[in-house]
GROMACS .gro file of C-alpha atoms in nm:
model
   94
    1ALA     CA    1   0.000   0.000   0.000
    2SER     CA    2   0.289   0.241   0.067
    3GLN     CA    3   0.406   0.204  -0.293
    4GLY     CA    4   0.059   0.237  -0.444
    5LEU     CA    5  -0.074   0.525  -0.649
    6ASN     CA    6  -0.182   0.825  -0.445
    7VAL     CA    7  -0.471   0.948  -0.659
    8ARG     CA    8  -0.519   1.272  -0.465
    9GLU     CA    9  -0.155   1.374  -0.504
   10LEU     CA   10  -0.163   1.279  -0.872
   11CYS     CA   11  -0.470   1.499  -0.928
   12VAL     CA   12  -0.319   1.793  -0.740
   13ARG     CA   13   0.006   1.771  -0.933
   14SER     CA   14  -0.181   1.734  -1.264
   15ILE     CA   15  -0.391   2.042  -1.193
   16PHE     CA   16  -0.082   2.239  -1.090
   17ALA     CA   17   0.102   2.130  -1.407
   18ALA     CA   18  -0.198   2.228  -1.620
   19PHE     CA   19  -0.215   2.569  -1.450
   20CYS     CA   20   0.157   2.628  -1.505
   21PHE     CA   21   0.133   2.526  -1.871
   22HIS     CA   22  -0.169   2.752  -1.924
   23ALA     CA   23   0.016   3.044  -1.764
   24TYR     CA   24   0.321   2.972  -1.983
   25GLN     CA   25   0.103   2.974  -2.296
   26GLN     CA   26  -0.064   3.302  -2.196
   27VAL     CA   27   0.271   3.471  -2.138
   28SER     CA   28   0.398   3.330  -2.466
   29TYR     CA   29   0.103   3.479  -2.656
   30MET     CA   30   0.148   3.815  -2.482
   31ILE     CA   31   0.515   3.822  -2.580
   32LEU     CA   32   0.431   3.716  -2.937
   33ASP     CA   33   0.193   4.012  -2.954
   34MET     CA   34   0.484   4.247  -2.867
   35VAL     CA   35   0.761   4.106  -3.089
   36SER     CA   36   0.796   3.952  -3.434
   37PRO     CA   37   0.744   3.577  -3.476
   38VAL     CA   38   1.112   3.533  -3.566
   39THR     CA   39   1.225   3.711  -3.248
   40HIS     CA   40   0.983   3.497  -3.048
   41SER     CA   41   1.125   3.183  -3.206
   42VAL     CA   42   1.482   3.289  -3.131
   43ALA     CA   43   1.388   3.368  -2.771
   44ASN     CA   44   1.230   3.023  -2.746
   45SER     CA   45   1.556   2.869  -2.869
   46VAL     CA   46   1.751   3.066  -2.607
   47LYS     CA   47   1.507   2.946  -2.341
   48ARG     CA   48   1.568   2.586  -2.440
   49VAL     CA   49   1.945   2.634  -2.428
   50VAL     CA   50   1.918   2.789  -2.081
   51ILE     CA   51   1.705   2.498  -1.964
   52ILE     CA   52   1.951   2.244  -2.105
   53VAL     CA   53   2.256   2.415  -1.955
   54SER     CA   54   2.094   2.469  -1.615
   55SER     CA   55   1.974   2.108  -1.600
   56VAL     CA   56   2.322   1.985  -1.689
   57ILE     CA   57   2.467   2.198  -1.409
   58PHE     CA   58   2.195   2.124  -1.153
   59PHE     CA   59   2.150   1.751  -1.218
   60GLN     CA   60   2.510   1.695  -1.331
   61THR     CA   61   2.388   1.516  -1.642
   62PRO     CA   62   2.667   1.398  -1.871
   63VAL     CA   63   2.661   1.573  -2.209
   64SER     CA   64   2.731   1.379  -2.525
   65PRO     CA   65   2.925   1.545  -2.807
   66VAL     CA   66   2.608   1.555  -3.019
   67ASN     CA   67   2.419   1.736  -2.742
   68ALA     CA   68   2.703   1.985  -2.699
   69LEU     CA   69   2.711   2.043  -3.075
   70GLY     CA   70   2.336   2.106  -3.087
   71THR     CA   71   2.356   2.355  -2.802
   72ALA     CA   72   2.650   2.531  -2.967
   73ILE     CA   73   2.461   2.555  -3.297
   74ALA     CA   74   2.162   2.708  -3.119
   75LEU     CA   75   2.384   2.964  -2.944
   76VAL     CA   76   2.563   3.056  -3.267
   77GLY     CA   77   2.228   3.090  -3.444
   78VAL     CA   78   2.099   3.327  -3.178
   79PHE     CA   79   2.420   3.528  -3.194
   80LEU     CA   80   2.408   3.556  -3.573
   81TYR     CA   81   2.040   3.653  -3.565
   82SER     CA   82   2.102   3.930  -3.313
   83ARG     CA   83   2.397   4.059  -3.521
   84ALA     CA   84   2.188   4.057  -3.841
   85LYS     CA   85   1.903   4.237  -3.668
   86ARG     CA   86   2.143   4.501  -3.535
   87MET     CA   87   2.295   4.550  -3.881
   88LYS     CA   88   1.948   4.587  -4.032
   89LYS     CA   89   1.867   4.867  -3.785
   90VAL     CA   90   2.192   5.045  -3.874
   91GLN     CA   91   2.109   5.021  -4.247
   92LYS     CA   92   1.761   5.165  -4.190
   93THR     CA   93   1.901   5.469  -4.008
   94ASN     CA   94   2.151   5.543  -4.289
   0.00000   0.00000   0.00000
């Protein structure tokens, strides 16, 4: 019985997870309303990189070379996008 399924705790955690996901979606839509879809997508990529890096640090998860390469590609992509966006603003002002 001590290893059985606690239905009440499962329901509470499910409701809390649903509430958190709903709040995340609402914030995401509010941000999408303020920025371009491309900027939103880049920010989402940065968020994923931050989550991966923080989980590696916090949980001390070993990182395979493929995972490290994927994270590096995402970071380089974000860097190049921000540089291109900055250059576009400079061209508009000239």
